[in-house]
Structure formats: C-alpha cells, structure tokens
mmCIF file of C-alpha atoms in Angstrom:
data_model
loop_
_atom_site.group_PDB
_atom_site.id
_atom_site.type_symbol
_atom_site.label_atom_id
_atom_site.label_comp_id
_atom_site.label_asym_id
_atom_site.label_seq_id
_atom_site.Cartn_x
_atom_site.Cartn_y
_atom_site.Cartn_z
ATOM 1 C CA MET A 725 121.022 71.327 96.956
ATOM 2 C CA LYS A 726 121.409 73.290 93.717
ATOM 3 C CA ASN A 727 120.782 76.621 95.449
ATOM 4 C CA ASN A 728 123.315 75.856 98.176
ATOM 5 C CA ILE A 729 126.035 73.991 96.277
ATOM 6 C CA GLU A 730 128.724 76.438 97.452
ATOM 7 C CA LEU A 731 127.708 75.893 101.075
ATOM 8 C CA TYR A 732 127.888 72.131 100.646
ATOM 9 C CA GLU A 733 131.318 72.447 99.025
ATOM 10 C CA THR A 734 132.409 74.581 101.976
ATOM 11 C CA PHE A 735 131.076 71.964 104.387
ATOM 12 C CA PHE A 736 132.798 69.044 102.623
ATOM 13 C CA GLN A 737 136.049 70.977 101.988
ATOM 14 C CA GLU A 738 138.876 68.809 100.570
ATOM 15 C CA ARG A 739 136.624 65.849 99.666
ATOM 16 C CA LYS A 740 133.915 68.021 98.133
ATOM 17 C CA ASP A 741 133.810 66.217 94.764
ATOM 18 C CA TYR A 742 133.309 62.828 96.425
ATOM 19 C CA TYR A 743 130.603 64.069 98.793
ATOM 20 C CA ILE A 744 128.779 66.246 96.251
ATOM 21 C CA ASN A 745 128.467 63.069 94.152
ATOM 22 C CA LYS A 746 127.167 61.158 97.195
ATOM 23 C CA LEU A 747 124.802 64.029 98.033
ATOM 24 C CA SER A 748 123.343 63.871 94.534
ATOM 25 C CA LYS A 749 122.700 60.139 94.984
ATOM 26 C CA PHE A 750 121.321 60.786 98.472
ATOM 27 C CA GLU A 751 118.796 63.284 97.103
ATOM 28 C CA ASN A 752 117.785 60.755 94.438
ATOM 29 C CA ASN A 753 116.841 58.265 97.198
ATOM 30 C CA GLU A 754 120.073 56.265 97.023
ATOM 31 C CA LYS A 755 120.540 56.719 100.753
ATOM 32 C CA LEU A 756 123.058 53.986 101.529
ATOM 33 C CA THR A 757 126.411 54.087 99.793
ATOM 34 C CA PHE A 758 129.520 52.351 101.061
ATOM 35 C CA ASN A 759 132.440 54.275 102.524
ATOM 36 C CA TYR A 760 135.681 52.327 102.908
ATOM 37 C CA ALA A 761 137.227 54.942 105.196
ATOM 38 C CA THR A 762 134.342 54.481 107.624
ATOM 39 C CA LEU A 763 134.815 50.720 107.507
ATOM 40 C CA ILE A 764 138.558 50.943 108.151
ATOM 41 C CA PHE A 765 138.682 53.788 110.687
ATOM 42 C CA GLY A 766 135.211 53.428 112.266
ATOM 43 C CA PHE A 767 134.961 55.487 115.450
ATOM 44 C CA PHE A 768 137.926 57.663 114.425
ATOM 45 C CA TRP A 769 136.326 58.535 111.053
ATOM 46 C CA PHE A 770 133.332 59.975 112.892
ATOM 47 C CA LEU A 771 135.618 62.072 115.127
ATOM 48 C CA TYR A 772 137.574 63.249 112.069
ATOM 49 C CA ARG A 773 134.343 64.331 110.376
ATOM 50 C CA LYS A 774 133.232 66.227 113.525
ATOM 51 C CA MET A 775 130.385 63.804 114.148
ATOM 52 C CA TYR A 776 130.906 63.693 117.879
ATOM 53 C CA TRP A 777 127.477 62.425 118.975
ATOM 54 C CA GLU A 778 127.663 59.594 116.482
ATOM 55 C CA ALA A 779 131.166 58.718 117.720
ATOM 56 C CA ILE A 780 129.938 58.686 121.325
ATOM 57 C CA PHE A 781 127.026 56.431 120.345
ATOM 58 C CA ILE A 782 129.327 54.020 118.488
ATOM 59 C CA TYR A 783 131.821 53.906 121.344
ATOM 60 C CA SER A 784 129.026 53.337 123.874
ATOM 61 C CA PHE A 785 127.499 50.603 121.743
ATOM 62 C CA ILE A 786 130.847 48.830 121.409
ATOM 63 C CA LEU A 787 131.504 49.188 125.131
ATOM 64 C CA ILE A 788 128.116 47.708 126.040
ATOM 65 C CA GLU A 789 128.587 44.862 123.558
ATOM 66 C CA THR A 790 132.053 44.135 124.976
ATOM 67 C CA LEU A 791 130.723 44.078 128.525
ATOM 68 C CA PHE A 792 127.884 41.805 127.401
ATOM 69 C CA GLU A 793 130.396 39.370 125.926
ATOM 70 C CA LYS A 794 132.727 39.463 128.910
ATOM 71 C CA TYR A 795 130.249 39.277 131.758
ATOM 72 C CA TYR A 796 127.295 37.410 130.278
ATOM 73 C CA LEU A 797 127.935 35.572 127.035
ATOM 74 C CA LEU A 798 131.258 34.076 128.149
ATOM 75 C CA ARG A 799 129.587 32.330 131.097
ATOM 76 C CA ILE A 800 126.701 31.012 129.016
ATOM 77 C CA ILE A 801 128.331 29.724 125.814
ATOM 78 C CA GLY A 802 132.020 29.516 126.686
ATOM 79 C CA GLU A 803 135.174 31.135 125.373
ATOM 80 C CA ASP A 804 135.335 29.596 121.880
ATOM 81 C CA LYS A 805 131.749 30.462 120.960
ATOM 82 C CA THR A 806 132.088 33.919 122.508
ATOM 83 C CA ASN A 807 135.197 34.556 120.386
ATOM 84 C CA ALA A 808 133.341 33.394 117.260
ATOM 85 C CA PHE A 809 130.393 35.646 118.175
ATOM 86 C CA SER A 810 132.776 38.565 118.708
ATOM 87 C CA ILE A 811 134.375 38.134 115.273
ATOM 88 C CA ILE A 812 131.018 37.842 113.512
ATOM 89 C CA PHE A 813 129.609 40.800 115.428
ATOM 90 C CA THR A 814 132.649 42.979 114.679
ATOM 91 C CA ILE A 815 132.578 42.246 110.952
ATOM 92 C CA THR A 816 128.823 42.850 110.765
ATOM 93 C CA PHE A 817 129.099 46.043 112.786
ATOM 94 C CA LEU A 818 131.909 47.422 110.600
ATOM 95 C CA ILE A 819 129.951 46.672 107.426
ATOM 96 C CA CYS A 820 126.923 48.467 108.891
ATOM 97 C CA ILE A 821 129.100 51.450 109.767
ATOM 98 C CA GLY A 822 130.570 51.368 106.251
ATOM 99 C CA PHE A 823 127.084 51.672 104.794
ATOM 100 C CA SER A 824 125.778 54.236 107.289
ATOM 101 C CA GLY A 825 128.761 56.623 107.428
ATOM 102 C CA ASN A 826 127.928 58.587 104.294
ATOM 103 C CA TYR A 827 124.233 58.604 105.165
ATOM 104 C CA LEU A 828 124.868 60.119 108.602
ATOM 105 C CA TYR A 829 127.420 62.578 107.244
ATOM 106 C CA LEU A 830 125.113 63.780 104.468
ATOM 107 C CA ARG A 831 122.263 64.183 106.948
ATOM 108 C CA LYS A 832 124.568 66.316 109.081
ATOM 109 C CA ALA A 833 125.556 68.372 106.030
ATOM 110 C CA ASN A 834 121.880 68.982 105.196
ATOM 111 C CA ARG A 835 121.150 69.968 108.780
ATOM 112 C CA ILE A 836 124.079 72.427 108.957
ATOM 113 C CA VAL A 837 123.439 74.010 105.547
ATOM 114 C CA ASN A 838 119.732 74.415 106.318
ATOM 115 C CA LYS A 839 120.524 75.908 109.714
ATOM 116 C CA ALA A 840 122.967 78.351 108.104
ATOM 117 C CA THR A 841 120.439 79.520 105.518
ATOM 118 C CA ASP A 842 117.674 79.826 108.135
ATOM 119 C CA LYS A 843 119.837 81.635 110.676
ATOM 120 C CA TYR A 844 121.737 84.038 108.396
ATOM 121 C CA LYS A 845 120.653 86.014 105.349
ATOM 122 C CA GLU A 846 124.127 87.120 104.247
ATOM 123 C CA THR A 847 126.102 84.607 102.183
ATOM 124 C CA ASP A 848 129.379 85.345 103.953
ATOM 125 C CA GLN A 849 127.795 84.666 107.372
ATOM 126 C CA GLN A 850 126.335 81.407 106.065
ATOM 127 C CA THR A 851 129.738 80.400 104.717
ATOM 128 C CA LYS A 852 131.479 81.190 108.031
ATOM 129 C CA PHE A 853 128.897 79.161 109.946
ATOM 130 C CA VAL A 854 129.190 76.156 107.599
ATOM 131 C CA LEU A 855 132.998 76.391 107.602
ATOM 132 C CA LYS A 856 133.033 76.270 111.408
ATOM 133 C CA LYS A 857 130.629 73.327 111.652
ATOM 134 C CA GLY A 858 131.837 71.326 108.649
ATOM 135 C CA GLY A 859 135.114 70.009 107.404
ATOM 136 C CA THR A 860 137.416 67.824 109.421
ATOM 137 C CA SER A 861 139.412 67.911 112.627
ATOM 138 C CA PHE A 862 142.235 65.862 114.097
ATOM 139 C CA VAL A 863 141.864 67.407 117.582
ATOM 140 C CA PHE A 864 139.785 64.690 119.241
ATOM 141 C CA ILE A 865 141.638 61.930 117.413
ATOM 142 C CA GLY A 866 144.882 63.300 118.813
ATOM 143 C CA ILE A 867 143.406 63.500 122.315
ATOM 144 C CA ILE A 868 142.072 59.927 122.174
ATOM 145 C CA LEU A 869 145.352 58.561 120.794
ATOM 146 C CA ALA A 870 147.333 60.442 123.462
ATOM 147 C CA LEU A 871 145.084 58.982 126.174
ATOM 148 C CA ILE A 872 145.569 55.485 124.761
ATOM 149 C CA VAL A 873 149.359 55.926 124.777
ATOM 150 C CA ILE A 874 149.312 57.281 128.341
ATOM 151 C CA ILE A 875 147.133 54.400 129.558
ATOM 152 C CA PHE A 876 149.399 51.914 127.784
ATOM 153 C CA ILE A 877 152.516 53.430 129.367
ATOM 154 C CA LEU A 878 150.971 53.477 132.857
ATOM 155 C CA GLN A 879 150.056 49.815 132.716
#
C-alpha cells in the first residue's frame, strides 16, 4: 500500500481518508469492519461504488430468497411464520452486508491498483486507469430508480 498510496487515494476519491484508514486495518488482518452506509443503502451502495457484479449477486440472492418465501415457505409454514422468517432474514442479511461492504470494496481497490501498476509503467497512465475504475457513480442508481418509478406509474 505504501508505494501506491496516491493510487489508492485516487481510487477512493472523496472518502479517501475513511478508506485509507480501513485499508490500513485490512492489511493488518482486520478484514471485517462495519459500514453503516452499506447497511442502510445495501444494493444501491454497491452500485454507487461501481461494484456491479456484487450488486447483481446481491439482487439475485434477494430475488431467489423472495421467491423461496413466496412459493415454498409460505405453503409449508404459513403466512405469520413466513413473515417472521422474512424479517429475521432481512436483518441478518443487512448486517452481513454491513460487515462485508468494506471488505469487498477494499479487495476491489487492491485488484484495480495492482492491475494498474502491472499494466502501465507511467504514473499518469496508472492514475487515469484507477480514476476510471474507481470512485463513485450515480448512473446505475438513477437508471434503477427511473425504472422503479416507471413500473410504479404503469401499475
């Protein structure tokens, strides 16, 4: 990390102080730290942080769990117990995401910084690569929210 601190700061952008601190802990084997933004925003936090594969996995997992509840669990244990299961599952899942968000984000940062240093020898090329791959984006959040509004209106 010490050799590439500028690249990590470029990757983390506006929250660089927070994530450099978490990266230091991560490299000292404190892999799981809690992130409240991940807990609160979940799927959208991953989109915001450009972690698209992770967001797709989370969405798919939630979709499968919802279908399991609706088409299987409801028939077996009834509505009240299914609702209780759903609440417990949701809380547990959000806590797990809260603890894994930083871990997954820091792993991505390591992967991108290492790829930049392996692929490019010039510092400015490395910085451009990390800048493109890191940081945040509201694009997919905006698209998802627009789709939700359109679906809501059409119903």
